[in-house]
């Protein structure tokens, strides 16, 4: 500490004492004043001290009358406060307001709070129609937010976000899924998650146009109102406040600088109403009271800087690039206790490194159908209801797209300007939107569209969505003259004048405009270039939405009109139509992937080419494909135009009532006929009612592939469908059986021609089976599984045999049913001459020799093809009894796995059975096999042809080299095609030698 003059010097603070041994500052807001300070005699003698260590952080210069502290270091031993409030001094709590009274500081801080909160609240009071005032839409008197899902596995691929700059958007791509993971939450629940240590950083994600900015603005408003921080109504009473400062900034408004500190970046160029003193002292207040502050950052994807790469850690006064400062803000290095909320498109969040990642992510997944209707009607005012009713009856296909808020606005604009003949495709809607926007007073150059088309195409080719102003100028464009089509970054802000013109960046007001303009450009290029582009690029996934628009532009007869020259100028249109139609023909023939097929259907929907659809679409078969509203819209539009379908299948497509109703709405008044409709989907009463309605209207025969819950079973048991209905599988496993339930089961199996019935672990008794038998009538079952029911007893097995015979069951499972020889005898006597393909009695250890012998009789009598006897405590004697009774049987598969007591003789008999019954698949896993047992098997299996030999879980250490050698001989001798020896614990040397033994056989070896 350098003290230039000690004369009459007093260092004061009410609680501060400085000695030569140790400095202790006992109050954070201590002031140094030469008029009030007191220095001990001992200290005054040391006025020649030039440097005193007080902490490990350099503070800088502090000036007071007659005192100049040029350099101050803080030692770890330095503390502030007293008693329970005593804590180590840090940079943040150093007395900084030299010469400023507590009253003056409080005024500066109060002014700062007022200005920051007022700025946030005013930004949050925008309307949804602000950007479209020229289109004369009506601001709704109510609010409707997009649905929101809380995502817990976002960075594990929950939404499968792509990291490239350009990506297809939900709602416009038929294959990109709206978030279906996570729980639905509302705005109130999101706000309740604030101020938790584990949720300090929260992200709101969604596609462009999904309503992120409006949603964040409403969050800001609600937090402000909940904390009594609204506009000028700031109450001095803070007892009920959770937060005292709400900071809200559009990230595009942050100054892009290479040298700026956090205070100036966040507040200096954003909160322009505050003085430098207010910002200075207000910023220090934030540092000391972080838990009382919320930062809202809207639009990370609009940043002109990148958080990628390496960024150094800084302190509050360090200057660095905007990206580095924001890195330190978001990672909590500068503000570890401030609540942070960021909004962005998914791909920007997905690319963040671990230290930048939010702890909690909420995804906007589109407006609900009810909100779409309410908002649409409100936006159009007096004509709203009429236009909604008209759209529902004449162009329902356009409605689902409006779940994306920006497209809802676009759709409303089109309906406002063309109420009598609105379009029913996305291409038609976008053409009318562009036509309307071109009439705007902001678009002074009416030829601007042609320039934008090429720029959009070049950007699509490069996979980007943002441009600099210099790039626009190269295309002869002025962003100020087309502000209805593009948005400037940072935008129209107070800080704009600080930016170099060349650093401004511009993007289309919605990505779909870029895609549509790119398609328009392709339609206008020379026919030779067009053919080359179609052959080489148009069917790539990257261009799938452009392909949709291109099909609409060239193939849709409803759009084959003479557009104004400033809109579209297509030369050689017929030739281009033929090139595109021929290419689409080839793709439809080759498509075998559900996602690719759905994208093709999206293009067919836009084309509205009934001839192309009818000539190529006879089956619509989607398996394990997630279908979003746009996807179902495309599929149902193709269905409508196809007229007749042989097959319609949705297997494991996670259809909801909302998605299914889109199909129903789009098919209204169509002449569609479907020969067979196959559905494998979980359902509730509402969805099944829609399925029933669809079936009654359009389907000859319906197959429900699976019914797996008691509620689902109850729904189908009570339904009435006049058409032919098949339920492929009813799985009632682990549902406790009752007498009434067993009656309903029989009725459903009869009524819906159930093929497979699972009654595993249902506490099944004889009375239940008799009820089922009585009500199943003439129903036919292919498979019946009564496994894990230990109380069936002899009488229960007897009735099971009758059911198998009467219902012509082909596959029977009776695993772990505590079967005995007497029970098997009762089953055998009643199963009669039924033809069984598969018979599984595994896990029944009490069958004994007699029970296994009777099993052999059943195999022979019922012409069983596959027999499973795992874990049946099989012995050589039991296998001998089985062999004697299957002499004339022809078995395809024999499974005696997990029977450790077979011994050499038992395995030997197994070899005889394999040869005698011409068994193709032999399973002897976990049978405690030895070299001697394998030798006995080899001698008796003779020249049988074994396709599959499974010896898994038999330890090589027990088989030895001799056993492995014998196995290799069996592989050669029996021409084994697949040998499975997993978990046999090969050593590396044994494995190498064994592979060499069988190398010349071509056997597929699994180990």
CSV table of N, CA and C in Angstrom, one decimal, residues 260-391:
chain,number,residue,atom,x,y,z
A,260,UNK,N,-14.9,-6.4,-24.9
A,260,UNK,CA,-15.9,-5.8,-24.1
A,260,UNK,C,-16.0,-6.6,-22.8
A,261,UNK,N,-16.4,-5.9,-21.7
A,261,UNK,CA,-16.6,-6.7,-20.5
A,261,UNK,C,-18.1,-7.0,-20.3
A,262,UNK,N,-18.3,-7.9,-19.3
A,262,UNK,CA,-19.7,-8.4,-19.1
A,262,UNK,C,-20.7,-7.3,-18.8
A,263,UNK,N,-20.3,-6.3,-18.0
A,263,UNK,CA,-21.2,-5.2,-17.6
A,263,UNK,C,-21.6,-4.4,-18.9
A,264,UNK,N,-20.7,-4.1,-19.7
A,264,UNK,CA,-21.0,-3.3,-20.9
A,264,UNK,C,-21.8,-4.1,-21.9
A,265,UNK,N,-21.4,-5.3,-22.0
A,265,UNK,CA,-22.1,-6.2,-23.0
A,265,UNK,C,-23.6,-6.3,-22.6
A,266,UNK,N,-23.9,-6.7,-21.4
A,266,UNK,CA,-25.2,-7.0,-21.0
A,266,UNK,C,-26.1,-5.7,-20.8
A,267,UNK,N,-25.5,-4.7,-20.3
A,267,UNK,CA,-26.3,-3.5,-19.9
A,267,UNK,C,-25.9,-2.2,-20.7
A,268,UNK,N,-24.6,-2.0,-21.0
A,268,UNK,CA,-24.2,-0.8,-21.5
A,268,UNK,C,-24.9,-0.4,-22.9
A,269,UNK,N,-25.1,-1.4,-23.7
A,269,UNK,CA,-25.7,-1.2,-25.0
A,269,UNK,C,-27.1,-1.7,-25.1
A,270,UNK,N,-27.7,-2.1,-24.0
A,270,UNK,CA,-29.0,-2.6,-24.0
A,270,UNK,C,-29.9,-1.8,-23.2
A,271,UNK,N,-29.5,-1.4,-22.0
A,271,UNK,CA,-30.3,-0.6,-21.1
A,271,UNK,C,-29.9,0.8,-21.2
A,272,UNK,N,-30.4,1.5,-22.3
A,272,UNK,CA,-29.8,2.8,-22.6
A,272,UNK,C,-30.4,3.9,-21.7
A,273,UNK,N,-31.4,3.6,-20.9
A,273,UNK,CA,-32.1,4.7,-20.1
A,273,UNK,C,-31.3,4.9,-18.8
A,274,UNK,N,-30.3,4.0,-18.5
A,274,UNK,CA,-29.6,4.2,-17.2
A,274,UNK,C,-28.3,4.9,-17.4
A,275,UNK,N,-27.9,5.7,-16.4
A,275,UNK,CA,-26.6,6.4,-16.4
A,275,UNK,C,-25.5,5.4,-16.1
A,276,UNK,N,-24.3,5.8,-16.4
A,276,UNK,CA,-23.1,4.9,-16.1
A,276,UNK,C,-23.0,4.6,-14.7
A,277,UNK,N,-23.3,5.5,-13.8
A,277,UNK,CA,-23.3,5.3,-12.3
A,277,UNK,C,-24.3,4.2,-11.9
A,278,UNK,N,-25.5,4.3,-12.5
A,278,UNK,CA,-26.6,3.3,-12.1
A,278,UNK,C,-26.2,1.9,-12.6
A,279,UNK,N,-25.6,1.9,-13.8
A,279,UNK,CA,-25.2,0.5,-14.3
A,279,UNK,C,-24.1,0.0,-13.5
A,280,UNK,N,-23.1,0.9,-13.1
A,280,UNK,CA,-22.0,0.4,-12.4
A,280,UNK,C,-22.4,-0.2,-11.0
A,281,UNK,N,-23.2,0.6,-10.3
A,281,UNK,CA,-23.6,0.1,-8.9
A,281,UNK,C,-24.7,-1.0,-9.0
A,282,UNK,N,-25.5,-0.9,-10.0
A,282,UNK,CA,-26.5,-1.9,-10.2
A,282,UNK,C,-25.9,-3.3,-10.5
A,283,UNK,N,-24.8,-3.2,-11.3
A,283,UNK,CA,-24.1,-4.5,-11.7
A,283,UNK,C,-23.5,-5.1,-10.5
A,284,UNK,N,-22.9,-4.2,-9.6
A,284,UNK,CA,-22.3,-4.7,-8.4
A,284,UNK,C,-23.4,-5.3,-7.5
A,285,UNK,N,-24.6,-4.7,-7.5
A,285,UNK,CA,-25.7,-5.3,-6.7
A,285,UNK,C,-26.0,-6.7,-7.2
A,286,UNK,N,-26.0,-6.8,-8.5
A,286,UNK,CA,-26.4,-8.2,-9.1
A,286,UNK,C,-25.3,-9.2,-8.6
A,287,UNK,N,-24.1,-8.8,-8.6
A,287,UNK,CA,-23.0,-9.7,-8.2
A,287,UNK,C,-23.2,-10.2,-6.8
A,288,UNK,N,-23.7,-9.3,-5.9
A,288,UNK,CA,-23.9,-9.6,-4.5
A,288,UNK,C,-25.2,-10.3,-4.2
A,289,UNK,N,-26.2,-10.2,-5.1
A,289,UNK,CA,-27.5,-10.7,-4.9
A,289,UNK,C,-28.0,-11.6,-6.0
A,290,UNK,N,-27.2,-12.5,-6.5
A,290,UNK,CA,-27.5,-13.2,-7.7
A,290,UNK,C,-28.8,-14.0,-7.6
A,291,UNK,N,-29.1,-14.6,-6.5
A,291,UNK,CA,-30.3,-15.4,-6.3
A,291,UNK,C,-31.5,-14.6,-6.5
A,292,UNK,N,-31.4,-13.3,-6.6
A,292,UNK,CA,-32.6,-12.4,-6.8
A,292,UNK,C,-32.7,-11.9,-8.2
A,293,UNK,N,-32.0,-12.6,-9.1
A,293,UNK,CA,-31.9,-12.1,-10.5
A,293,UNK,C,-32.2,-13.2,-11.5
A,294,UNK,N,-33.0,-12.8,-12.6
A,294,UNK,CA,-33.2,-13.8,-13.7
A,294,UNK,C,-32.7,-13.2,-14.9
A,295,UNK,N,-31.9,-13.9,-15.7
A,295,UNK,CA,-31.5,-13.5,-17.1
A,295,UNK,C,-32.3,-14.3,-18.1
A,296,UNK,N,-33.0,-13.6,-19.0
A,296,UNK,CA,-33.6,-14.2,-20.1
A,296,UNK,C,-32.9,-13.8,-21.4
A,297,UNK,N,-32.4,-14.9,-22.2
A,297,UNK,CA,-31.7,-14.6,-23.4
A,297,UNK,C,-32.6,-15.3,-24.5
A,298,UNK,N,-33.1,-14.5,-25.4
A,298,UNK,CA,-34.0,-15.1,-26.5
A,298,UNK,C,-33.2,-15.2,-27.8
A,299,UNK,N,-33.2,-16.4,-28.4
A,299,UNK,CA,-32.7,-16.6,-29.8
A,299,UNK,C,-31.2,-16.8,-29.9
A,300,UNK,N,-30.7,-17.9,-29.2
A,300,UNK,CA,-29.3,-18.2,-29.3
A,300,UNK,C,-28.9,-18.5,-30.8
A,301,UNK,N,-29.9,-19.1,-31.5
A,301,UNK,CA,-29.6,-19.4,-32.9
A,301,UNK,C,-29.5,-18.2,-33.8
A,302,UNK,N,-29.8,-17.0,-33.3
A,302,UNK,CA,-29.7,-15.8,-34.1
A,302,UNK,C,-28.4,-15.0,-33.7
A,303,UNK,N,-27.5,-15.6,-32.9
A,303,UNK,CA,-26.3,-14.9,-32.5
A,303,UNK,C,-25.4,-14.8,-33.7
A,304,UNK,N,-24.7,-13.7,-33.8
A,304,UNK,CA,-23.7,-13.4,-34.8
A,304,UNK,C,-22.3,-14.0,-34.4
A,305,UNK,N,-22.2,-14.5,-33.2
A,305,UNK,CA,-21.0,-15.1,-32.7
A,305,UNK,C,-21.3,-16.6,-32.3
A,306,UNK,N,-20.2,-17.3,-32.0
A,306,UNK,CA,-20.4,-18.7,-31.7
A,306,UNK,C,-19.8,-19.1,-30.4
A,307,UNK,N,-20.5,-19.9,-29.7
A,307,UNK,CA,-20.0,-20.5,-28.4
A,307,UNK,C,-19.1,-21.6,-28.6
A,308,UNK,N,-18.9,-22.1,-29.8
A,308,UNK,CA,-18.0,-23.2,-30.1
A,308,UNK,C,-16.6,-22.9,-29.9
A,309,UNK,N,-15.7,-23.9,-29.8
A,309,UNK,CA,-14.3,-23.6,-29.7
A,309,UNK,C,-13.9,-23.4,-28.2
A,310,UNK,N,-12.7,-22.9,-28.0
A,310,UNK,CA,-12.2,-22.7,-26.7
A,310,UNK,C,-12.4,-21.3,-26.2
A,311,UNK,N,-12.9,-21.1,-25.0
A,311,UNK,CA,-13.0,-19.8,-24.4
A,311,UNK,C,-12.4,-19.7,-23.1
A,312,UNK,N,-11.6,-18.7,-22.8
A,312,UNK,CA,-10.9,-18.6,-21.5
A,312,UNK,C,-11.9,-18.1,-20.5
A,313,UNK,N,-11.6,-18.4,-19.2
A,313,UNK,CA,-12.4,-17.8,-18.1
A,313,UNK,C,-11.9,-16.4,-17.8
A,314,UNK,N,-12.9,-15.6,-17.5
A,314,UNK,CA,-12.6,-14.2,-17.2
A,314,UNK,C,-13.3,-13.7,-15.9
A,315,UNK,N,-12.8,-12.5,-15.4
A,315,UNK,CA,-13.6,-12.0,-14.3
A,315,UNK,C,-14.4,-10.8,-14.8
A,316,UNK,N,-15.1,-10.2,-13.9
A,316,UNK,CA,-16.1,-9.2,-14.3
A,316,UNK,C,-15.5,-8.0,-15.0
A,317,UNK,N,-14.3,-7.6,-14.8
A,317,UNK,CA,-13.7,-6.4,-15.4
A,317,UNK,C,-12.9,-6.7,-16.7
A,318,UNK,N,-12.6,-8.0,-16.9
A,318,UNK,CA,-11.8,-8.4,-18.1
A,318,UNK,C,-12.6,-8.1,-19.3
A,319,UNK,N,-11.9,-7.7,-20.3
A,319,UNK,CA,-12.5,-7.5,-21.7
A,319,UNK,C,-12.2,-8.7,-22.5
A,320,UNK,N,-13.2,-9.1,-23.3
A,320,UNK,CA,-13.0,-10.3,-24.2
A,320,UNK,C,-14.0,-10.2,-25.3
A,321,UNK,N,-14.0,-11.1,-26.2
A,321,UNK,CA,-15.0,-11.1,-27.3
A,321,UNK,C,-16.4,-11.4,-26.7
A,322,UNK,N,-17.4,-11.0,-27.4
A,322,UNK,CA,-18.8,-11.3,-27.0
A,322,UNK,C,-19.0,-12.7,-26.7
A,323,UNK,N,-18.5,-13.6,-27.6
A,323,UNK,CA,-18.7,-15.0,-27.4
A,323,UNK,C,-18.1,-15.5,-26.1
A,324,UNK,N,-16.9,-15.0,-25.8
A,324,UNK,CA,-16.2,-15.4,-24.6
A,324,UNK,C,-16.9,-14.9,-23.3
A,325,UNK,N,-17.4,-13.7,-23.4
A,325,UNK,CA,-18.2,-13.2,-22.2
A,325,UNK,C,-19.4,-14.0,-22.0
A,326,UNK,N,-20.2,-14.3,-23.1
A,326,UNK,CA,-21.4,-15.1,-23.0
A,326,UNK,C,-21.1,-16.5,-22.5
A,327,UNK,N,-20.0,-17.0,-23.0
A,327,UNK,CA,-19.5,-18.4,-22.5
A,327,UNK,C,-19.4,-18.3,-20.9
A,328,UNK,N,-18.8,-17.3,-20.4
A,328,UNK,CA,-18.6,-17.2,-19.0
A,328,UNK,C,-19.9,-16.9,-18.2
A,329,UNK,N,-20.9,-16.3,-18.9
A,329,UNK,CA,-22.2,-16.0,-18.3
A,329,UNK,C,-23.0,-17.3,-18.2
A,330,UNK,N,-23.0,-18.0,-19.4
A,330,UNK,CA,-23.9,-19.2,-19.5
A,330,UNK,C,-23.3,-20.4,-18.7
A,331,UNK,N,-22.0,-20.5,-18.6
A,331,UNK,CA,-21.4,-21.6,-17.8
A,331,UNK,C,-21.4,-21.3,-16.3
A,332,UNK,N,-22.0,-20.2,-15.9
A,332,UNK,CA,-22.1,-19.8,-14.5
A,332,UNK,C,-20.8,-19.4,-13.8
A,333,UNK,N,-19.7,-19.2,-14.7
A,333,UNK,CA,-18.5,-18.8,-14.1
A,333,UNK,C,-18.6,-17.4,-13.5
A,334,UNK,N,-19.3,-16.5,-14.2
A,334,UNK,CA,-19.5,-15.1,-13.7
A,334,UNK,C,-20.7,-15.0,-12.7
A,335,UNK,N,-21.7,-15.7,-13.0
A,335,UNK,CA,-23.0,-15.6,-12.2
A,335,UNK,C,-23.4,-17.0,-11.8
A,336,UNK,N,-22.8,-17.6,-10.8
A,336,UNK,CA,-23.1,-18.9,-10.4
A,336,UNK,C,-24.5,-19.1,-9.8
A,337,UNK,N,-25.1,-18.0,-9.3
A,337,UNK,CA,-26.4,-18.2,-8.7
A,337,UNK,C,-27.6,-17.5,-9.4
A,338,UNK,N,-27.3,-16.9,-10.6
A,338,UNK,CA,-28.4,-16.2,-11.3
A,338,UNK,C,-29.2,-17.3,-12.1
A,339,UNK,N,-30.5,-17.2,-12.1
A,339,UNK,CA,-31.3,-18.0,-12.9
A,339,UNK,C,-31.2,-17.6,-14.4
A,340,UNK,N,-30.9,-18.5,-15.3
A,340,UNK,CA,-30.7,-18.2,-16.7
A,340,UNK,C,-31.7,-19.0,-17.5
A,341,UNK,N,-32.4,-18.3,-18.5
A,341,UNK,CA,-33.3,-19.0,-19.4
A,341,UNK,C,-32.9,-18.6,-20.8
A,342,UNK,N,-32.7,-19.6,-21.7
A,342,UNK,CA,-32.2,-19.3,-23.0
A,342,UNK,C,-33.2,-20.0,-24.0
A,343,UNK,N,-33.6,-19.3,-25.1
A,343,UNK,CA,-34.4,-20.0,-26.1
A,343,UNK,C,-33.6,-20.1,-27.4
A,344,UNK,N,-33.8,-21.2,-28.1
A,344,UNK,CA,-33.1,-21.4,-29.4
A,344,UNK,C,-33.7,-22.5,-30.2
A,345,UNK,N,-33.4,-22.6,-31.4
A,345,UNK,CA,-33.7,-23.8,-32.2
A,345,UNK,C,-32.9,-25.0,-31.7
A,346,UNK,N,-33.4,-26.2,-31.9
A,346,UNK,CA,-32.8,-27.4,-31.2
A,346,UNK,C,-31.3,-27.6,-31.6
A,347,UNK,N,-31.0,-27.3,-32.9
A,347,UNK,CA,-29.6,-27.7,-33.3
A,347,UNK,C,-28.6,-26.9,-32.6
A,348,UNK,N,-28.9,-25.6,-32.2
A,348,UNK,CA,-27.9,-24.8,-31.5
A,348,UNK,C,-27.7,-25.3,-30.1
A,349,UNK,N,-28.7,-25.8,-29.5
A,349,UNK,CA,-28.6,-26.4,-28.1
A,349,UNK,C,-27.9,-27.7,-28.2
A,350,UNK,N,-28.2,-28.5,-29.2
A,350,UNK,CA,-27.6,-29.8,-29.3
A,350,UNK,C,-26.1,-29.8,-29.5
A,351,UNK,N,-25.6,-28.7,-30.1
A,351,UNK,CA,-24.2,-28.7,-30.3
A,351,UNK,C,-23.4,-28.1,-29.2
A,352,UNK,N,-24.0,-27.7,-28.1
A,352,UNK,CA,-23.3,-27.1,-27.0
A,352,UNK,C,-22.5,-28.2,-26.2
A,353,UNK,N,-21.3,-27.8,-25.8
A,353,UNK,CA,-20.4,-28.7,-25.0
A,353,UNK,C,-21.1,-28.8,-23.6
A,354,UNK,N,-20.5,-29.8,-22.9
A,354,UNK,CA,-21.2,-30.2,-21.6
A,354,UNK,C,-21.2,-29.0,-20.6
A,355,UNK,N,-20.2,-28.2,-20.6
A,355,UNK,CA,-20.2,-27.1,-19.6
A,355,UNK,C,-21.2,-26.0,-19.9
A,356,UNK,N,-21.7,-26.0,-21.2
A,356,UNK,CA,-22.7,-25.0,-21.6
A,356,UNK,C,-24.1,-25.5,-21.6
A,357,UNK,N,-24.3,-26.8,-21.4
A,357,UNK,CA,-25.6,-27.4,-21.6
A,357,UNK,C,-26.6,-27.0,-20.5
A,358,UNK,N,-27.8,-26.8,-20.8
A,358,UNK,CA,-28.8,-26.5,-19.8
A,358,UNK,C,-29.1,-27.7,-18.9
A,359,UNK,N,-29.5,-27.5,-17.7
A,359,UNK,CA,-29.8,-28.6,-16.8
A,359,UNK,C,-31.2,-29.1,-17.1
A,360,UNK,N,-32.0,-28.2,-17.7
A,360,UNK,CA,-33.4,-28.6,-18.0
A,360,UNK,C,-33.8,-28.0,-19.3
A,361,UNK,N,-34.5,-28.8,-20.1
A,361,UNK,CA,-34.9,-28.3,-21.5
A,361,UNK,C,-36.4,-28.6,-21.7
A,362,UNK,N,-37.0,-27.5,-22.2
A,362,UNK,CA,-38.4,-27.6,-22.5
A,362,UNK,C,-38.6,-27.4,-24.0
A,363,UNK,N,-39.4,-28.3,-24.7
A,363,UNK,CA,-39.5,-28.2,-26.1
A,363,UNK,C,-41.0,-27.7,-26.5
A,364,UNK,N,-41.1,-26.8,-27.4
A,364,UNK,CA,-42.4,-26.3,-27.9
A,364,UNK,C,-42.8,-27.3,-29.0
A,365,UNK,N,-43.9,-27.9,-28.9
A,365,UNK,CA,-44.3,-29.0,-29.9
A,365,UNK,C,-45.6,-28.7,-30.6
A,366,UNK,N,-45.9,-27.4,-30.8
A,366,UNK,CA,-47.0,-27.1,-31.6
A,366,UNK,C,-48.3,-26.7,-30.8
A,367,UNK,N,-49.1,-26.0,-31.5
A,367,UNK,CA,-50.4,-25.6,-30.9
A,367,UNK,C,-51.4,-26.8,-30.9
A,368,UNK,N,-52.2,-26.9,-29.9
A,368,UNK,CA,-53.2,-27.9,-29.9
A,368,UNK,C,-54.3,-27.6,-31.0
A,369,UNK,N,-55.0,-28.6,-31.5
A,369,UNK,CA,-56.1,-28.4,-32.5
A,369,UNK,C,-57.1,-27.4,-32.0
A,370,UNK,N,-57.5,-27.4,-30.7
A,370,UNK,CA,-58.4,-26.4,-30.2
A,370,UNK,C,-57.9,-25.0,-30.3
A,371,UNK,N,-56.6,-24.9,-29.9
A,371,UNK,CA,-56.0,-23.5,-30.0
A,371,UNK,C,-55.8,-23.0,-31.4
A,372,UNK,N,-55.5,-23.9,-32.3
A,372,UNK,CA,-55.4,-23.5,-33.7
A,372,UNK,C,-56.7,-22.9,-34.2
A,373,UNK,N,-57.8,-23.6,-33.8
A,373,UNK,CA,-59.1,-23.1,-34.3
A,373,UNK,C,-59.4,-21.8,-33.6
A,374,UNK,N,-59.2,-21.6,-32.3
A,374,UNK,CA,-59.5,-20.4,-31.6
A,374,UNK,C,-58.7,-19.2,-32.1
A,375,UNK,N,-57.4,-19.4,-32.3
A,375,UNK,CA,-56.6,-18.4,-32.8
A,375,UNK,C,-56.9,-18.0,-34.2
A,376,UNK,N,-57.1,-19.0,-35.1
A,376,UNK,CA,-57.5,-18.7,-36.5
A,376,UNK,C,-58.7,-17.8,-36.6
A,377,UNK,N,-59.7,-18.2,-35.8
A,377,UNK,CA,-61.0,-17.4,-35.9
A,377,UNK,C,-60.7,-16.0,-35.3
A,378,UNK,N,-60.0,-15.9,-34.2
A,378,UNK,CA,-59.7,-14.6,-33.6
A,378,UNK,C,-58.9,-13.7,-34.6
A,379,UNK,N,-57.9,-14.2,-35.2
A,379,UNK,CA,-57.0,-13.4,-36.1
A,379,UNK,C,-57.8,-12.8,-37.3
A,380,UNK,N,-58.9,-13.5,-37.7
A,380,UNK,CA,-59.6,-13.0,-38.9
A,380,UNK,C,-60.8,-12.2,-38.5
A,381,UNK,N,-61.1,-12.1,-37.2
A,381,UNK,CA,-62.1,-11.2,-36.7
A,381,UNK,C,-63.5,-11.7,-37.2
A,382,UNK,N,-64.3,-10.8,-37.8
A,382,UNK,CA,-65.7,-11.1,-38.1
A,382,UNK,C,-65.8,-12.2,-39.1
A,383,UNK,N,-64.9,-12.4,-40.0
A,383,UNK,CA,-65.0,-13.5,-41.0
A,383,UNK,C,-64.4,-14.8,-40.5
A,384,UNK,N,-63.8,-14.8,-39.3
A,384,UNK,CA,-63.1,-15.9,-38.8
A,384,UNK,C,-63.8,-17.3,-38.8
A,385,UNK,N,-65.0,-17.3,-38.1
A,385,UNK,CA,-65.8,-18.5,-38.0
A,385,UNK,C,-66.2,-19.0,-39.4
A,386,UNK,N,-66.6,-18.1,-40.3
A,386,UNK,CA,-67.0,-18.5,-41.6
A,386,UNK,C,-65.9,-19.1,-42.4
A,387,UNK,N,-64.7,-18.5,-42.3
A,387,UNK,CA,-63.5,-19.1,-43.0
A,387,UNK,C,-63.1,-20.4,-42.4
A,388,UNK,N,-63.2,-20.5,-41.1
A,388,UNK,CA,-62.8,-21.8,-40.5
A,388,UNK,C,-63.7,-22.9,-41.0
A,389,UNK,N,-65.0,-22.7,-41.0
A,389,UNK,CA,-66.0,-23.7,-41.5
A,389,UNK,C,-65.7,-24.0,-42.9
A,390,UNK,N,-65.4,-23.0,-43.7
A,390,UNK,CA,-65.2,-23.2,-45.1
A,390,UNK,C,-63.9,-24.0,-45.3
A,391,UNK,N,-62.9,-23.7,-44.6
A,391,UNK,CA,-61.6,-24.5,-44.7
A,391,UNK,C,-61.8,-25.9,-44.3
